[in-house]
Each structure stands twice: as structure tokens, then as C-alpha cells.
XYZ file of C-alpha atoms in Angstrom:
514
model
C 80.323 139.013 109.354
C 77.388 138.223 107.053
C 75.418 141.219 105.709
C 71.761 140.372 106.523
C 69.871 143.607 105.572
C 67.685 143.609 108.700
C 66.835 147.272 108.408
C 65.850 147.256 104.773
C 64.909 143.657 104.098
C 67.295 143.622 101.137
C 69.544 140.500 100.543
C 72.800 142.410 100.531
C 74.940 139.217 100.825
C 73.702 137.972 97.459
C 74.403 141.379 95.959
C 77.939 141.355 97.397
C 78.588 137.801 96.127
C 77.430 138.775 92.652
C 79.635 141.891 92.609
C 82.714 139.938 93.825
C 82.107 137.114 91.332
C 81.795 139.570 88.460
C 84.866 141.459 89.610
C 87.135 138.414 89.911
C 85.851 136.482 86.882
C 88.149 138.082 84.262
C 91.297 137.514 86.351
C 90.183 134.011 87.351
C 89.599 133.102 83.726
C 92.987 134.504 82.768
C 94.764 132.529 85.511
C 92.896 129.294 84.717
C 93.577 129.652 81.012
C 97.291 130.280 81.563
C 97.652 127.435 84.071
C 95.874 125.090 81.671
C 98.126 126.106 78.802
C 101.239 125.651 80.946
C 100.108 122.221 82.139
C 99.253 121.089 78.610
C 102.648 122.246 77.346
C 104.494 120.453 80.167
C 102.612 117.207 79.505
C 103.322 117.476 75.782
C 107.027 118.137 76.394
C 107.140 115.146 78.744
C 105.676 112.883 76.055
C 108.164 114.142 73.478
C 110.984 113.762 76.002
C 110.025 110.103 76.556
C 110.170 109.377 72.825
C 113.545 111.143 72.593
C 114.897 109.003 75.438
C 113.849 105.796 73.679
C 115.253 106.994 70.364
C 118.554 108.019 71.951
C 119.035 104.516 73.417
C 118.577 103.062 69.935
C 120.948 105.622 68.400
C 123.529 104.777 71.059
C 123.228 101.089 70.166
C 123.474 101.783 66.450
C 126.559 103.885 67.072
C 128.389 100.942 68.605
C 130.029 98.085 66.756
C 128.309 95.476 68.890
C 124.954 96.216 67.242
C 125.927 96.835 63.612
C 128.699 94.287 63.442
C 126.683 91.503 65.026
C 127.842 87.969 64.392
C 126.050 84.680 64.844
C 127.216 81.092 65.190
C 125.722 78.269 63.125
C 126.390 74.771 64.532
C 126.402 71.459 62.685
C 125.052 69.812 65.848
C 123.655 71.512 68.939
C 123.718 68.373 71.122
C 127.356 68.747 72.174
C 127.832 72.473 72.744
C 126.412 75.931 72.160
C 128.384 79.019 71.140
C 127.934 82.691 72.012
C 129.827 85.245 69.912
C 130.405 88.986 70.259
C 131.893 91.673 68.021
C 135.450 90.558 68.851
C 134.960 87.200 67.151
C 136.357 86.595 63.678
C 134.048 85.287 60.974
C 135.048 81.858 59.735
C 134.668 78.120 60.294
C 135.797 76.323 63.450
C 135.892 72.644 64.410
C 135.632 71.520 68.043
C 135.766 68.013 69.488
C 134.516 67.739 73.083
C 136.565 64.984 74.715
C 135.282 65.243 78.280
C 133.056 67.473 80.373
C 134.106 69.159 83.590
C 132.742 67.271 86.585
C 132.525 67.858 90.331
C 133.785 65.373 92.888
C 131.089 63.269 94.540
C 131.574 60.821 97.455
C 129.317 58.571 99.502
C 130.124 59.193 103.182
C 127.632 57.018 104.997
C 125.031 54.417 104.080
C 122.372 52.967 106.375
C 118.723 52.055 106.726
C 116.256 54.887 106.171
C 115.195 54.905 109.857
C 118.724 54.623 111.282
C 119.810 57.144 113.943
C 123.317 57.822 115.294
C 124.887 58.707 118.640
C 128.577 58.592 117.743
C 130.987 58.968 114.852
C 132.933 61.809 113.185
C 132.825 63.150 109.602
C 135.734 65.384 108.566
C 136.704 66.788 105.162
C 138.525 69.726 103.577
C 141.948 71.384 103.616
C 144.124 71.205 106.704
C 143.188 74.054 109.001
C 139.873 74.605 107.175
C 138.276 71.227 107.800
C 134.558 70.847 108.232
C 134.018 68.552 111.204
C 130.732 67.029 112.336
C 131.035 65.138 115.650
C 127.801 63.167 116.043
C 127.919 63.116 119.861
C 128.424 66.893 119.978
C 125.714 67.398 117.355
C 123.329 65.328 119.481
C 124.103 67.424 122.573
C 123.700 70.676 120.625
C 120.328 69.614 119.221
C 119.105 68.609 122.711
C 120.176 72.005 124.060
C 118.384 73.650 121.142
C 115.113 72.024 122.272
C 115.567 73.552 125.737
C 116.096 76.940 124.064
C 112.948 76.449 121.988
C 110.990 75.614 125.157
C 112.158 78.790 126.866
C 111.501 80.950 123.785
C 107.999 79.507 123.404
C 107.172 80.124 127.064
C 108.586 83.655 126.951
C 106.580 84.537 123.846
C 103.370 83.167 125.380
C 103.919 85.102 128.613
C 104.585 88.275 126.646
C 101.323 87.770 124.765
C 99.401 87.286 128.046
C 101.135 90.304 129.635
C 100.338 92.525 126.663
C 96.674 91.495 126.666
C 96.090 91.824 130.422
C 98.601 94.522 131.385
C 101.080 92.468 133.439
C 104.613 93.766 134.013
C 106.892 90.737 133.566
C 109.800 92.538 135.259
C 107.834 92.404 138.510
C 108.028 88.848 139.967
C 104.510 88.876 141.408
C 102.967 90.027 138.112
C 105.024 87.503 136.153
C 103.654 84.773 138.421
C 100.137 86.028 137.658
C 100.876 85.864 133.936
C 102.092 82.260 134.318
C 98.862 81.340 136.115
C 96.806 83.091 133.472
C 98.602 80.969 130.863
C 98.305 77.544 132.552
C 95.834 77.637 135.483
C 92.187 77.013 134.492
C 91.079 78.552 137.803
C 92.638 81.924 136.989
C 90.291 84.725 135.923
C 92.319 85.475 132.756
C 92.822 81.846 131.700
C 92.181 81.098 128.018
C 91.723 77.401 127.211
C 92.407 77.732 123.465
C 95.599 79.658 124.163
C 96.728 77.076 126.747
C 95.910 74.142 124.447
C 97.954 75.701 121.615
C 100.870 76.376 123.951
C 100.757 72.859 125.410
C 100.571 71.248 121.963
C 103.690 73.080 120.789
C 105.429 72.328 124.095
C 104.629 68.620 123.757
C 106.101 68.565 120.248
C 109.369 70.060 121.515
C 109.460 67.577 124.401
C 108.865 64.662 122.011
C 111.732 65.846 119.790
C 114.051 66.186 122.785
C 113.157 62.689 124.016
C 113.825 61.245 120.568
C 117.263 62.891 120.452
C 118.120 61.679 123.955
C 116.988 58.100 123.444
C 117.683 57.446 119.749
C 120.200 60.013 118.493
C 120.390 62.142 115.341
C 118.872 61.397 111.945
C 120.395 61.539 108.481
C 118.662 64.867 107.818
C 120.264 66.453 110.893
C 123.744 65.334 109.845
C 123.080 66.728 106.350
C 122.015 70.093 107.796
C 125.041 70.237 110.078
C 127.371 69.758 107.084
C 125.601 72.276 104.882
C 125.254 74.931 107.604
C 128.837 74.750 108.846
C 130.336 78.285 108.485
C 133.604 76.797 107.176
C 131.843 74.950 104.399
C 131.647 77.025 101.226
C 132.894 74.323 98.847
C 130.616 71.263 99.218
C 127.010 70.305 99.856
C 125.588 67.120 101.353
C 122.561 65.432 99.798
C 120.555 62.356 100.744
C 120.102 59.668 98.119
C 117.404 57.060 98.762
C 117.429 53.611 97.225
C 114.990 51.000 98.450
C 115.153 50.887 102.249
C 118.586 52.547 102.390
C 119.771 56.133 102.506
C 123.212 57.362 101.433
C 124.764 60.611 102.662
C 126.557 61.978 99.603
C 129.026 64.875 99.560
C 129.107 66.965 96.365
C 131.801 69.515 95.530
C 130.153 72.861 94.745
C 132.277 73.556 91.663
C 133.583 71.427 88.821
C 137.225 70.943 87.880
C 140.409 69.461 89.322
C 141.182 72.599 91.307
C 137.897 72.257 93.192
C 138.294 68.671 94.354
C 137.641 67.907 98.032
C 140.806 67.266 99.994
C 141.007 64.588 102.685
C 137.668 62.930 103.514
C 137.611 60.912 106.746
C 134.617 59.124 108.284
C 135.254 57.229 111.525
C 133.788 56.143 114.867
C 130.381 55.004 113.626
C 129.172 51.811 115.274
C 129.532 49.119 112.601
C 126.485 46.980 111.947
C 124.896 45.182 108.995
C 122.762 48.263 108.310
C 125.511 50.912 108.731
C 128.387 51.292 106.251
C 130.773 54.206 106.876
C 133.191 53.342 104.099
C 133.907 56.375 101.904
C 133.137 55.539 98.260
C 134.108 57.894 95.429
C 131.148 58.146 93.065
C 132.618 60.688 90.648
C 136.089 62.166 90.338
C 136.709 65.858 89.758
C 137.989 66.631 86.282
C 138.495 69.544 83.887
C 136.677 69.899 80.603
C 138.759 69.079 77.514
C 138.036 70.205 73.958
C 140.237 69.588 70.909
C 140.586 72.559 68.576
C 142.603 71.098 65.746
C 145.743 69.753 67.439
C 145.311 72.075 70.439
C 143.789 70.882 73.716
C 141.584 73.480 75.405
C 140.909 72.938 79.105
C 138.592 74.568 81.608
C 137.517 73.943 85.202
C 133.903 74.537 84.120
C 131.794 73.603 81.138
C 131.555 77.255 80.175
C 134.741 78.107 78.301
C 134.829 81.910 78.002
C 137.016 83.616 75.393
C 139.083 80.523 74.694
C 139.049 82.081 71.223
C 138.563 85.859 70.982
C 134.879 86.738 71.076
C 133.670 83.137 71.485
C 132.247 81.390 74.539
C 131.613 77.625 74.439
C 128.962 76.020 76.633
C 129.716 72.313 76.691
C 126.865 69.800 76.823
C 128.195 66.353 75.866
C 131.117 64.516 74.290
C 131.178 64.835 70.506
C 132.467 66.783 67.476
C 130.889 70.019 66.197
C 131.576 72.350 63.276
C 130.852 76.019 63.949
C 130.414 78.712 61.306
C 130.647 82.329 62.485
C 129.101 84.857 60.112
C 127.391 88.244 60.031
C 123.981 88.306 61.686
C 122.165 90.122 58.893
C 118.675 89.630 60.292
C 119.761 90.984 63.679
C 121.214 94.097 62.056
C 118.029 94.645 60.053
C 115.975 94.393 63.257
C 118.195 97.050 64.847
C 117.783 99.368 61.842
C 114.011 98.791 61.934
C 113.979 99.731 65.625
C 115.831 102.942 64.722
C 113.147 103.796 62.154
C 110.294 102.963 64.553
C 111.738 105.083 67.376
C 112.372 108.030 65.032
C 108.791 107.792 63.771
C 107.482 107.873 67.342
C 109.119 111.271 67.816
C 107.636 112.662 64.593
C 104.162 111.270 65.322
C 104.214 112.603 68.892
C 105.342 116.021 67.687
C 102.567 116.030 65.082
C 100.009 115.213 67.773
C 101.003 118.187 69.920
C 101.724 120.782 67.221
C 98.904 120.432 64.722
C 95.783 122.416 65.603
C 92.259 121.176 64.942
C 88.710 122.543 64.921
C 88.734 122.207 68.717
C 91.540 124.719 69.054
C 95.287 125.163 69.030
C 97.488 122.188 70.039
C 99.616 122.420 73.199
C 102.829 123.027 71.225
C 101.381 124.769 68.215
C 103.963 127.265 67.003
C 106.557 126.103 69.557
C 109.909 127.207 68.142
C 112.082 124.731 70.091
C 110.045 121.740 68.853
C 110.146 122.976 65.260
C 113.898 123.468 65.571
C 114.402 119.959 66.953
C 112.417 118.327 64.135
C 114.313 120.382 61.576
C 117.660 119.287 63.024
C 116.620 115.615 63.149
C 115.455 115.710 59.539
C 118.701 117.379 58.576
C 120.679 114.451 59.999
C 118.362 111.940 58.313
C 118.614 113.568 54.876
C 122.332 114.431 55.018
C 125.038 112.684 52.967
C 127.890 110.765 54.650
C 131.307 110.035 53.198
C 132.052 107.184 55.608
C 130.216 104.675 53.391
C 129.553 103.941 49.734
C 125.925 104.180 50.847
C 126.018 107.922 51.419
C 122.309 108.350 52.288
C 119.555 106.375 53.976
C 117.568 106.372 50.738
C 120.248 104.156 49.170
C 119.338 101.566 51.811
C 115.653 101.856 50.943
C 114.774 104.159 53.850
C 112.918 107.292 52.743
C 110.835 110.085 54.296
C 107.100 110.097 53.553
C 104.927 113.174 53.058
C 103.906 112.888 56.720
C 107.531 113.181 57.766
C 107.943 109.604 58.988
C 110.459 107.092 57.651
C 109.437 104.163 55.473
C 111.454 101.042 54.636
C 111.711 99.284 51.293
C 112.535 95.852 52.734
C 113.711 94.407 49.418
C 116.200 97.217 48.887
C 117.424 97.099 52.509
C 117.887 93.315 52.407
C 119.920 93.586 49.205
C 122.135 96.348 50.632
C 122.870 94.297 53.767
C 123.550 91.169 51.748
C 125.727 92.887 49.117
C 127.887 95.031 51.377
C 127.247 94.468 55.055
C 130.281 96.481 56.184
C 129.304 99.585 54.199
C 125.800 99.524 55.697
C 127.403 99.566 59.141
C 129.762 102.386 58.142
C 126.833 104.628 57.173
C 125.590 104.466 60.746
C 128.773 104.152 62.842
C 131.311 105.890 60.599
C 134.997 105.051 60.250
C 138.172 106.096 62.049
C 138.408 109.172 59.827
C 134.789 110.080 59.030
C 131.733 110.318 61.279
C 128.613 108.264 60.688
C 124.987 109.263 60.930
C 124.739 108.247 64.607
C 127.591 110.555 65.591
C 125.681 113.562 64.253
C 122.373 112.308 65.621
C 123.800 112.059 69.142
C 124.921 115.701 68.982
C 121.330 116.758 68.296
C 119.734 114.460 70.852
C 122.092 115.499 73.636
C 120.605 119.002 73.495
C 117.159 117.589 74.282
C 117.864 114.400 76.205
C 120.286 115.275 78.961
C 119.454 116.940 82.267
C 119.506 120.687 81.828
C 118.656 120.321 78.137
C 116.287 122.569 76.199
C 113.109 120.805 77.273
C 114.244 120.546 80.893
C 114.856 124.284 80.920
C 111.456 124.994 79.385
C 109.680 122.699 81.858
C 111.444 124.413 84.765
C 110.303 127.781 83.418
C 106.702 126.587 83.111
C 106.745 125.256 86.667
C 108.087 128.608 87.861
C 105.363 130.396 85.882
C 102.676 128.292 87.546
C 104.066 129.133 90.979
C 103.861 132.810 90.037
C 100.266 132.301 88.889
C 99.483 130.666 92.217
C 100.816 133.741 94.011
C 98.688 135.907 91.723
C 95.651 133.824 92.671
C 96.429 134.206 96.377
C 96.752 137.984 95.909
C 93.431 138.008 94.044
C 91.820 136.150 96.940
C 93.169 138.727 99.393
C 91.886 141.613 97.265
C 88.455 140.052 96.970
C 88.331 139.444 100.733
C 89.203 143.105 101.344
C 86.588 144.260 98.830
C 83.979 141.998 100.412
C 84.638 143.620 103.799
C 84.403 147.099 102.248
C 81.108 146.281 100.534
C 79.622 144.801 103.691
C 80.610 147.907 105.625
C 79.115 150.146 102.932
C 75.825 148.272 102.773
C 75.676 148.065 106.546
C 75.748 151.858 106.750
C 73.189 152.075 103.958
C 70.953 149.571 105.722
C 71.217 151.570 108.938
C 70.219 154.775 107.146
C 67.243 153.069 105.520
C 66.219 151.706 108.888
C 66.346 155.224 110.382
C 64.329 156.636 107.475
C 61.731 153.917 107.877
C 61.506 154.661 111.569
C 61.062 158.417 110.903
C 58.428 157.671 108.270
C 56.519 155.487 110.668
C 56.660 158.182 113.364
C 55.365 160.889 110.989
C 52.532 158.717 109.789
C 51.629 158.070 113.403
C 51.542 161.785 114.186
C 49.295 162.597 111.217
C 46.829 159.836 111.790
């Protein structure tokens, strides 16, 4: 009910609104301020968490041999092969002589004029019991039947479209007949010429294809598709090779190597003519790759020879001799160390952003004990000394902490350390069998903040719970203000009634005296 003040002429509703607004303002401001602080803290923790996640990935990489014991291969000639190496490879020099590449079997099955069609003949290939067989006469019959299926599917889809548009029930014979008339009979009330023309055009195309199959037979492309789509065929693919006015149907083994050769190819029953040649011609034999490594012969069914030597994979390209030098990838290791520094600095810079207050007010994490503790622990790991390496500190590698708390790199000093004693640089980060490295200790710290249920996860959960509590407080405030509004309206309604009575009495008295 709205308090109108009819008896007194006073705008009680405005008075009530002003009283309620003044009454709820302090609590509203408190709730808004606390919700804003909670939200700002959660967003700040999320940003810090993201930088920790990125840093932890880098620390995990640095803690593994694959990153700090990187090797690279230098080739005397990259025309004949490429080499990929991992941490299991042994530094040194290697000589390879590629004698032959792995190849896949390739056979010409059928050759004829480009416009030739076929009504008979059989192509069969593969292992006994798993042969792929294409009988041209059966293929022709299947393709003709497929045209009849296409005709029926087209008609059904068109009738369904008509029925849906005009409300016919195709399960009722009489209504289905009406739908058919609506599709094809120009005299029918629901006939649509554009729809009929489209339907007839597609129907004519199917009829033309069926007539061609019946009168002429199947084309090269249809034989190719039959071979490639046969469910038994997972080892060879047919291609068409065009030369002048002729087309050759060529069968290609899917994989290289002797073990993947195609067993037993038989092509028979094709009508011989000057333009049709069904003689099987081997175009390329299957063979394994061969590479000489000293006096040893290395063989492979493919041109990718994986782990023929520990930690080395050869990708063969051409016949020829290559010298390969495997050595430490110093530039790759430096890039990894630089990434470590960059990711660490992101954490420090993000923390600085959310902890340092300005003239505009306190930062979201200003004075946050858990953030201060994390930074202190990270800096402790960075500045600590490690007995796993002759480089006991990062500063000996040229990596120092600036006044702003971020790391800086002296590239000259780092390059010299990597060049002079690559292994000891790695040991500082990854440790040895008996002594931990810097990354071992760093992971201990990061796990407290990175993993689910970590310190920041717990704090974020608490802040979310606090905001839910604040929401309940706001709902309770709303209820209290509603109740107070009702009380005030009732109070002013009684007051307004009394004033109205007094005004009435006053008017009566004035009337009696006049």
C-alpha cells in the first residue's frame, strides 16, 4: 500500500523513502565495500595463480633432463636425411650412408581410353581369405539398384516436405495421394511449380545416370571407388593416372616395406580390345630402407628409422652419405633458462601490482600475509646455495636479483658458464643423484600454491563463502527495511487520519461561529 496523505496533504511516501534510505545506507555501504574488497582480492589471487601455473610448468621442464641436457644434431648434408635426437642420445660423430629408401608396391591393373566403360571383368588382390574382389557385372548391378534407391529417397523427402507444409498425414493412403498430387499435378490447389521443377530436375539426373549404367556400364572412377571403399581393404588404395587419351588404374600399397607388399593380384574377364589392356604391370616393387652405419646394415620398413641408435631417429630423404655430429644444444638450454627468469619475473611483477598501494588507495592484496610468505619463500630458493654443482648460486651464472625484486641476466656471463661447463649448469637446476637442485626446492614451494586445495584455492573458497554470507545479510536487510516501511506507513496512516479528523472538527467549529 502506498501512503498518499489524503487527509493532511503531506507526501508521506517521500518521507518514508528518505527515512528507509538513511536507515539502510550505512549497512548497504558496509556490504558493498566488503563485497568489492572480496571480489578484488579473488581477482588478484586468480592473476597470481595464473602466473604461478606458468612458472611451475617451466620449473617442471627445468627439473627434467630433457630440457637441461638438450642435444642437437649437425649434418654435413641435409639432402639425404634429417636427424632428431633426445636426451638418451650420446654426443659424438656418426656416419650414415643411405643405400636405398623404403618404397611401397605399385601396380597398373587396367589401362584403357579415358571414356571407356566396362560391363564385365574381375579384379582380385590380397591374402587368401582376405581378398578384395571387384566383380564389374555385380558392381554395375549394385550401382543401378543404388539409382532406384536414390529415386525413392528423393521422392520420399519431397513428399515429407509437402506433408509438413500442408499438414498431410503420409500414413493415411488418401492423404499421401493428395501429397503426391500437390507435388506433381499443376491442377492441385497446393501445387508449387518451382518445387516440382527442382524435384523433376533431380529425378531426371538420376534417371540419366541409371540409363548410362544400363547401356554403357561402369566408369574408371566407379571401379576406383569400389576398390577404395571395400571394407576388407585397409592395405591399398587405387588411383587413376592419366596420360594423353588413356587412363591407368593403379593400385598402391598403403605402407612401405617388404612386409607390406600386396599378395596375389589377378585381373581377368575384361573384354580385350585395342583400347583395353588388363595386363598387370608392376610399376614399383616393395622394399625396405637400407642404411650403412660403418659395416652394419640398418633396415626399416619405413623411411623413419626410430631409435636405431639410442636417442636418435633418422628420417630418410634420398640415397647418399651424411656425417652427423651430436652435441649439446647450448642455445636451447639458454632459452629455457631465460624462460625460467621471465616466468619468475611475471610472478614478482604481478604481486607488486596487487600489493603496493597508491594515492588512490590500498591495493587488493596490500598486507596479505600469504602473498608475502610466498614471495619470501621463492626468493629464498632463488638466493640459496646448492652443493649439486660447482656453480652454487644463480649469481655465478650471471643471474641476479634487482632492487625491484626481479631477476636480471648478464648474457655474457651466462654464455661463458654454459660454454665452459655445460653439465655443471644443468646440475645447479636439476641436481644430482645425491644432492637436490634448485628446481627440486622450487617445486616444493610451488606445490603449496599451485595444486588444487592449495593456499590460494583455500583463500578463494573462503572469500566466495564470505560473499554468500554477505548476500544473506543483504537479503535480511531487505526484509527488515520492508518491515520498517510497513510500520512507518501504518504510523503515518494513523497520523493522517487524526489530522483529517482535527481538520474536520476545525471546519465544523468555524462553521458554528460564523
